[in-house]
mmCIF file of C-alpha atoms in Angstrom:
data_model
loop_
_atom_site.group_PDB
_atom_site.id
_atom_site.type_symbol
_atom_site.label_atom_id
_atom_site.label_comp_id
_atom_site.label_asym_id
_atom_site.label_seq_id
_atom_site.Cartn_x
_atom_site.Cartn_y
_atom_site.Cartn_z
ATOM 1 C CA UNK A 254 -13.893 17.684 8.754
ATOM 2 C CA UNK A 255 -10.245 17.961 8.991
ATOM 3 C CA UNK A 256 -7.292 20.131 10.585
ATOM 4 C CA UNK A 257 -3.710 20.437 10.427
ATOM 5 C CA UNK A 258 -1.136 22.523 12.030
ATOM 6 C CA UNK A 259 2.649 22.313 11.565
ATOM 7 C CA UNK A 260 5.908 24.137 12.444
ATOM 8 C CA UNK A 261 9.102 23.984 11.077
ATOM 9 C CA UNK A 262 12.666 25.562 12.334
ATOM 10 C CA UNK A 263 15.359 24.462 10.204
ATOM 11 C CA UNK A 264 19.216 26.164 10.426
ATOM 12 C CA UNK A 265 22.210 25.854 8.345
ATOM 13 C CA UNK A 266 25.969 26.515 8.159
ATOM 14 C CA UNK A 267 28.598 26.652 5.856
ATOM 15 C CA UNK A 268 32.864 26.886 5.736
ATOM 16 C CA UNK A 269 35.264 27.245 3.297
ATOM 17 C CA UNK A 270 39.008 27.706 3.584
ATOM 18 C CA UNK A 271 41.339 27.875 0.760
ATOM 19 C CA UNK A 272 44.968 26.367 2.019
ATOM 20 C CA UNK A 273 46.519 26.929 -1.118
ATOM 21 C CA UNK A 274 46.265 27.848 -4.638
ATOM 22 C CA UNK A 275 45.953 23.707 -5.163
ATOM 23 C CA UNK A 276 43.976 22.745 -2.350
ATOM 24 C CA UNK A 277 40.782 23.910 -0.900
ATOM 25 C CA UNK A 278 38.184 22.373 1.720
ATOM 26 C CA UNK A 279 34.582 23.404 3.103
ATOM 27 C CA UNK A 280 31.886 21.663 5.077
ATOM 28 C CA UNK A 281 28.319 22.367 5.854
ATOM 29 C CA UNK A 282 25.781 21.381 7.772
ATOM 30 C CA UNK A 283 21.484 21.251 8.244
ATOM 31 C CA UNK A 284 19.250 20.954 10.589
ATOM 32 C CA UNK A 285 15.274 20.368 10.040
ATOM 33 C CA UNK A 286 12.534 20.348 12.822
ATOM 34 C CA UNK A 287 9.202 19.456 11.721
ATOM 35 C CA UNK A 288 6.134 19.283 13.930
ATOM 36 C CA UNK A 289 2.656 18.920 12.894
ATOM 37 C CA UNK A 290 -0.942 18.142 14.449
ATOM 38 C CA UNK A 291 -3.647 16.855 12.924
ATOM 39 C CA UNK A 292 -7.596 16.964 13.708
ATOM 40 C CA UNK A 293 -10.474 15.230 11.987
ATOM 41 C CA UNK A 294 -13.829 13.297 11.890
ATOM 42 C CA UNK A 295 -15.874 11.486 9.519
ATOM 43 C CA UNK A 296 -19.287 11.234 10.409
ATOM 44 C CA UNK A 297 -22.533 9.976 8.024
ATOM 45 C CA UNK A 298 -25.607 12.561 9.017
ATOM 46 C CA UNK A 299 -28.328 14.340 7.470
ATOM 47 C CA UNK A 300 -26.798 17.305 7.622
ATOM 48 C CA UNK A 301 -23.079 18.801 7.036
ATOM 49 C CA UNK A 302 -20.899 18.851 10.041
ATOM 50 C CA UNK A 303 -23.527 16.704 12.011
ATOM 51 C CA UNK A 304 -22.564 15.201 15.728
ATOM 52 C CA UNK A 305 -22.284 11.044 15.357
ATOM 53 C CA UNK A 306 -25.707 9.238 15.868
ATOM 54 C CA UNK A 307 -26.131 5.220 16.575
ATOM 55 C CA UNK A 308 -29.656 5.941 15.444
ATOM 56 C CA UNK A 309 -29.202 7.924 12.333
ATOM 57 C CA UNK A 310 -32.207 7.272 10.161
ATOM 58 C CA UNK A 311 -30.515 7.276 6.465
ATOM 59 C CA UNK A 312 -27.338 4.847 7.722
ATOM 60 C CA UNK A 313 -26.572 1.726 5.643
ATOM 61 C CA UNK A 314 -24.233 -1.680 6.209
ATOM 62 C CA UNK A 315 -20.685 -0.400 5.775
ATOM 63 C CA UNK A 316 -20.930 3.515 6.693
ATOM 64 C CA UNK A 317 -17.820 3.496 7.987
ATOM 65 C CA UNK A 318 -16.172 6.833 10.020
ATOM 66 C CA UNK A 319 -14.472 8.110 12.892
ATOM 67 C CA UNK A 320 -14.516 11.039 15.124
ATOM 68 C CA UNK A 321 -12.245 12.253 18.128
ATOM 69 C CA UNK A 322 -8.956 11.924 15.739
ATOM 70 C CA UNK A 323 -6.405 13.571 17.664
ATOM 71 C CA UNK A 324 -2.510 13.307 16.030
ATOM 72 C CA UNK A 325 1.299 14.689 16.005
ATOM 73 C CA UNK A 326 3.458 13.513 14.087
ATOM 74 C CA UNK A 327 7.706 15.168 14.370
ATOM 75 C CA UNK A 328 10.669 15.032 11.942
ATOM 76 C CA UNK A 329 13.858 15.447 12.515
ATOM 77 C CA UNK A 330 17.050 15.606 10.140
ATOM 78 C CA UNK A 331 20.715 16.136 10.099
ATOM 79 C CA UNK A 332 22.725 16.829 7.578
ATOM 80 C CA UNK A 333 26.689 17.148 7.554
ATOM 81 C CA UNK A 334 29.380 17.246 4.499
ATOM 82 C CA UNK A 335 32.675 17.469 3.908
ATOM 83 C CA UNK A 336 34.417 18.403 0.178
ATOM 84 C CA UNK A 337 38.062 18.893 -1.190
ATOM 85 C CA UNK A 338 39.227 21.031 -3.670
ATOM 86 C CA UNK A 339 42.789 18.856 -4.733
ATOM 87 C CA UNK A 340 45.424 19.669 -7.958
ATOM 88 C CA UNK A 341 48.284 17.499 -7.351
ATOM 89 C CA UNK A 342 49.304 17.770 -10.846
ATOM 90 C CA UNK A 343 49.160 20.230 -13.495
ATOM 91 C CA UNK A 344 46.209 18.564 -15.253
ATOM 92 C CA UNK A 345 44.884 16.291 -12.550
ATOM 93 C CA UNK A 346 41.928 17.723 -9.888
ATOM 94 C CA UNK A 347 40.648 15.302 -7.266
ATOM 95 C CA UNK A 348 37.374 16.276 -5.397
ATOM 96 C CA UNK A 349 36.674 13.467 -2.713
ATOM 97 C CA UNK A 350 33.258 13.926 -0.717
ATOM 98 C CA UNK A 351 31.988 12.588 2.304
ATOM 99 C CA UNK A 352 27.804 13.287 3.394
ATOM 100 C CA UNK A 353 26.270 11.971 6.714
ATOM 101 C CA UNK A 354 22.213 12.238 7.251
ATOM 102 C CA UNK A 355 20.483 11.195 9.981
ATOM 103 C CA UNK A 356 16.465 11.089 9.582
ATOM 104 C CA UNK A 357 13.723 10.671 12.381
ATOM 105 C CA UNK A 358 10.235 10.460 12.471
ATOM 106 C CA UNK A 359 7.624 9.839 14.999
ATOM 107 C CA UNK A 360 3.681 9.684 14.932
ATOM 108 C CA UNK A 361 0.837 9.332 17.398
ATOM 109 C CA UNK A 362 -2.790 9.050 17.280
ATOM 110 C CA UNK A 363 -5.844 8.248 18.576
ATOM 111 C CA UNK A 364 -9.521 7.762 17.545
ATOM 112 C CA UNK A 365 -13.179 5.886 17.486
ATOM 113 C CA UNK A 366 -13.773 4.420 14.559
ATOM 114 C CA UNK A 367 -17.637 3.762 13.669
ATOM 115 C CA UNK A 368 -19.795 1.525 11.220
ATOM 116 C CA UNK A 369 -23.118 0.059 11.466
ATOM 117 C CA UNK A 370 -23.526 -4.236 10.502
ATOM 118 C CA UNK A 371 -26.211 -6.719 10.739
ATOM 119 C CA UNK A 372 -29.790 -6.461 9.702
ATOM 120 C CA UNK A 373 -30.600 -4.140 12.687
ATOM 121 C CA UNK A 374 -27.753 -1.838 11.242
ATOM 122 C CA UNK A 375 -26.401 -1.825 14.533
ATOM 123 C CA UNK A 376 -23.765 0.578 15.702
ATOM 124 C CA UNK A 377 -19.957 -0.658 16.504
ATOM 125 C CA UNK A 378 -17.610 1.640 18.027
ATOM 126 C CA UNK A 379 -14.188 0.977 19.024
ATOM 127 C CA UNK A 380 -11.464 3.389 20.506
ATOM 128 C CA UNK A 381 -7.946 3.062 18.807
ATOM 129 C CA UNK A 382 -4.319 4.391 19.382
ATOM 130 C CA UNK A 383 -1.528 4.053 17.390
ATOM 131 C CA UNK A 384 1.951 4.682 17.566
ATOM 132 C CA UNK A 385 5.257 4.612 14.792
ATOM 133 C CA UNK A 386 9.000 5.224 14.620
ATOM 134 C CA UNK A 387 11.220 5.498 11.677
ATOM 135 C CA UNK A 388 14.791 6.192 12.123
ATOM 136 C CA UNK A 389 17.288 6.134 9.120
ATOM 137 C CA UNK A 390 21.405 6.853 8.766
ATOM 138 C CA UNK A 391 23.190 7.010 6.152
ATOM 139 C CA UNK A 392 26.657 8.017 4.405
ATOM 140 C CA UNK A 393 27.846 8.733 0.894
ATOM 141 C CA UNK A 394 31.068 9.205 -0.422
ATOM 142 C CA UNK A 395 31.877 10.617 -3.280
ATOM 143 C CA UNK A 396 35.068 10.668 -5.477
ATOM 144 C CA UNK A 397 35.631 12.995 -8.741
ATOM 145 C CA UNK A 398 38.791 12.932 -10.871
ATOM 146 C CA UNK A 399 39.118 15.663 -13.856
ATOM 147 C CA UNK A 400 41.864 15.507 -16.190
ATOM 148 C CA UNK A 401 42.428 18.671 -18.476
ATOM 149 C CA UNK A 402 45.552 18.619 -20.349
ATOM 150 C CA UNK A 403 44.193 19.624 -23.233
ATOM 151 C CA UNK A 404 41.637 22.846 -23.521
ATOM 152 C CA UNK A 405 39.458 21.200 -25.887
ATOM 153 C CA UNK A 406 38.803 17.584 -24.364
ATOM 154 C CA UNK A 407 37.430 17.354 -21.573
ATOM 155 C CA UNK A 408 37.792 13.875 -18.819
ATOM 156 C CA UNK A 409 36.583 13.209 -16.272
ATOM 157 C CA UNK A 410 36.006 10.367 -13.787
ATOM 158 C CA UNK A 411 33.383 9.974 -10.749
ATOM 159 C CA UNK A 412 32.306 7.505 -7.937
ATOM 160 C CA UNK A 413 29.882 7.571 -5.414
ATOM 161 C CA UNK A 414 28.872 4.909 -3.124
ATOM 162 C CA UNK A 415 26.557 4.916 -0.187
ATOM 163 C CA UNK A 416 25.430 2.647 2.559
ATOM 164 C CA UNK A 417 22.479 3.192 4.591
ATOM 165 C CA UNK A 418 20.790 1.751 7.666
ATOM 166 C CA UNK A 419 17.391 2.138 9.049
ATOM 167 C CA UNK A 420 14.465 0.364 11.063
ATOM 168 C CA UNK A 421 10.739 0.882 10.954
ATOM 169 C CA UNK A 422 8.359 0.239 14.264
ATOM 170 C CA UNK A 423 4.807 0.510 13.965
ATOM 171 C CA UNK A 424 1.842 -0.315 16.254
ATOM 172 C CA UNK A 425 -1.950 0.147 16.466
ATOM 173 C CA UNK A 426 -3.979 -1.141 19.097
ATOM 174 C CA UNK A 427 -7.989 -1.500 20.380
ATOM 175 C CA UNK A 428 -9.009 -0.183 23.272
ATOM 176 C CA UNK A 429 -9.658 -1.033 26.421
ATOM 177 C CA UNK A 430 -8.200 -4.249 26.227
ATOM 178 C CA UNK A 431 -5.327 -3.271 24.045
ATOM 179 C CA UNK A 432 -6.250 -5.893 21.224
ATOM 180 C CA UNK A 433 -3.398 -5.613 18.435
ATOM 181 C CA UNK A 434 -4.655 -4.393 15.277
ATOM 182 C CA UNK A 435 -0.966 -3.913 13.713
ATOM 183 C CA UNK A 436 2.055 -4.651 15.553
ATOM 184 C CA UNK A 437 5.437 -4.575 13.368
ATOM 185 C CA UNK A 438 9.021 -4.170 14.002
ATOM 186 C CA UNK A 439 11.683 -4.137 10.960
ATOM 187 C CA UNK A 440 15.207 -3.404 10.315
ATOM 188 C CA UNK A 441 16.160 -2.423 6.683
ATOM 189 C CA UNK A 442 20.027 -1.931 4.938
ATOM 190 C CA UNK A 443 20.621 -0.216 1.434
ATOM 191 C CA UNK A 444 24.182 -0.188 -0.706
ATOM 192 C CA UNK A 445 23.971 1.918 -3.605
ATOM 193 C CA UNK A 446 27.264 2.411 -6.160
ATOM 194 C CA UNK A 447 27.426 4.829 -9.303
ATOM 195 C CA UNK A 448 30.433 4.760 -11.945
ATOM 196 C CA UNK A 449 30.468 7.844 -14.367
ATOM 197 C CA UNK A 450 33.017 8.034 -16.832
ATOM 198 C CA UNK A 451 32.504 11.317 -18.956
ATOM 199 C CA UNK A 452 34.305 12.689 -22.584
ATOM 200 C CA UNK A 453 33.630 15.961 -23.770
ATOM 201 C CA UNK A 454 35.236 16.969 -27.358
ATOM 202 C CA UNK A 455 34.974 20.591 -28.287
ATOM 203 C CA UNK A 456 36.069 20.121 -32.399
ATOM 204 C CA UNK A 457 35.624 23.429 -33.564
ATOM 205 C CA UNK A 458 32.691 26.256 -32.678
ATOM 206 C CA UNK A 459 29.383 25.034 -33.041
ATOM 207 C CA UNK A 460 30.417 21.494 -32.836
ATOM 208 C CA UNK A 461 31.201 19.603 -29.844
ATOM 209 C CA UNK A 462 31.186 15.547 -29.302
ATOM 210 C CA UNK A 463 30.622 13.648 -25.654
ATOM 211 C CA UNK A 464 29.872 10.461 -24.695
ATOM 212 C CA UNK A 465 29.367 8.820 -21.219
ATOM 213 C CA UNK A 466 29.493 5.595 -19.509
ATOM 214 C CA UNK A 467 27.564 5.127 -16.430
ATOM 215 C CA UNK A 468 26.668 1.641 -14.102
ATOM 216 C CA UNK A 469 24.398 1.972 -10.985
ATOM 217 C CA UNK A 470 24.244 -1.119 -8.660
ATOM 218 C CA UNK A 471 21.297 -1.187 -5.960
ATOM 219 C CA UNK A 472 20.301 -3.881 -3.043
ATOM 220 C CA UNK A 473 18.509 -3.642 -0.308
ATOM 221 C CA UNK A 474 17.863 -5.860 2.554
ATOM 222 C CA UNK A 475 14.886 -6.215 4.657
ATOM 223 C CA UNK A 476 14.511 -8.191 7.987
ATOM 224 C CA UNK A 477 10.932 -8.619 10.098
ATOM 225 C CA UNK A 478 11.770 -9.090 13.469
ATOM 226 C CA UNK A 479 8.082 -9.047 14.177
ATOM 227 C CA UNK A 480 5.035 -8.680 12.104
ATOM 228 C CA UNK A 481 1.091 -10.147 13.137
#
């Protein structure tokens, strides 16, 4: 058997002001609240939704269950931005970007876990909790550059880079004596860069010509502090 519950509240805003005919800003902003709970068993019986048994007549080597799982798990997210409207020339618009997220997450839980070993088939129980945290920031910028001195080509240039930091803890551990089953602790980076370059040729109705360059570059870094 299973069960799950969850919530969420999640709110947003958004501003824009025109300063003049060549320049324009507006900004935005989200919020997300996420919270769940989470139920469940998994029991081998002779009949559906039966109550765990040590002794249960039918059980083989390697049954293995649980009961008693108990869990909540919450996420929470920000989101921010910031964009310009900018003509300094005639035929030149700039629109420069700049996003900000911030993620969290946090679980919890706690169960028996069951299985039967040995020629007797005898029953092993053990109580576990476990525990994890996930936190991530990051921020993109993003820079566009149209040029449109002529009506029927179209130019336009765009770069977006982001850089992003994070970390990871997770735990799990045996009761009563608090024997670690996972125990981990990790910090992780991420750059990410795009280059667009776009042409857009309109030669006459029904026809039009474009062609676009485009170069992504990706790394990530990853660093254990602690992992059994």
């Amino acid at each position: 058997t299973e069960g799950a519950a969850s919530t969420q509240v999640s709110g947003h805003a958004h501003y824009e002001r025109q300063v003049s005919e060549n320049l324009r800003w507006s900004a935005g902003g989200l919020a997300t609240d996420i919270d769940t709970n989470l139920t469940g068993s998994k029991i081998y019986g002779g009949v559906p939704d039966a109550e765990y048994s040590a002794t249960f007549a039918r059980r083989q080597s390697g049954d293995g269950g649980y009961y008693g799982l108990q869990g909540s798990g919450q996420l929470r997210q920000y989101v921010g931005n910031l964009n310009v409207w900018y003509r300094p020339l005639p035929h030149v618009i700039l629109r420069p970007g700049l996003k900000y997220e911030h993620l969290r997450t946090e679980a919890s839980e706690n169960h028996t876990d069951t299985t039967f070993t040995g020629a007797a088939l005898t029953a092993v129980q053990n109580q576990q909790q476990g525990a994890s945290r996930d936190s991530w920031n990051e921020v993109t910028q993003d820079l566009e550059v149209k040029f449109t001195r002529w009506p029927q080509l179209g130019l336009d240039a765009r770069a977006v880079l982001n850089q992003g930091r994070g970390g990871v803890v997770e735990q799990s551990i045996i009761l009563p004596a608090a024997t670690p089953v996972i125990d981990r602790d990790s910090d992780y980076r991420r750059v990410g860069q795009r280059y667009t370059l776009n042409a857009n040729w309109n030669v006459r109705a029904g026809l039009t010509l474009g062609a676009q360059y485009n170069y992504r570059l990706k790394m990530a870094d990853y660093r254990f502090k602690k992992d059994n």
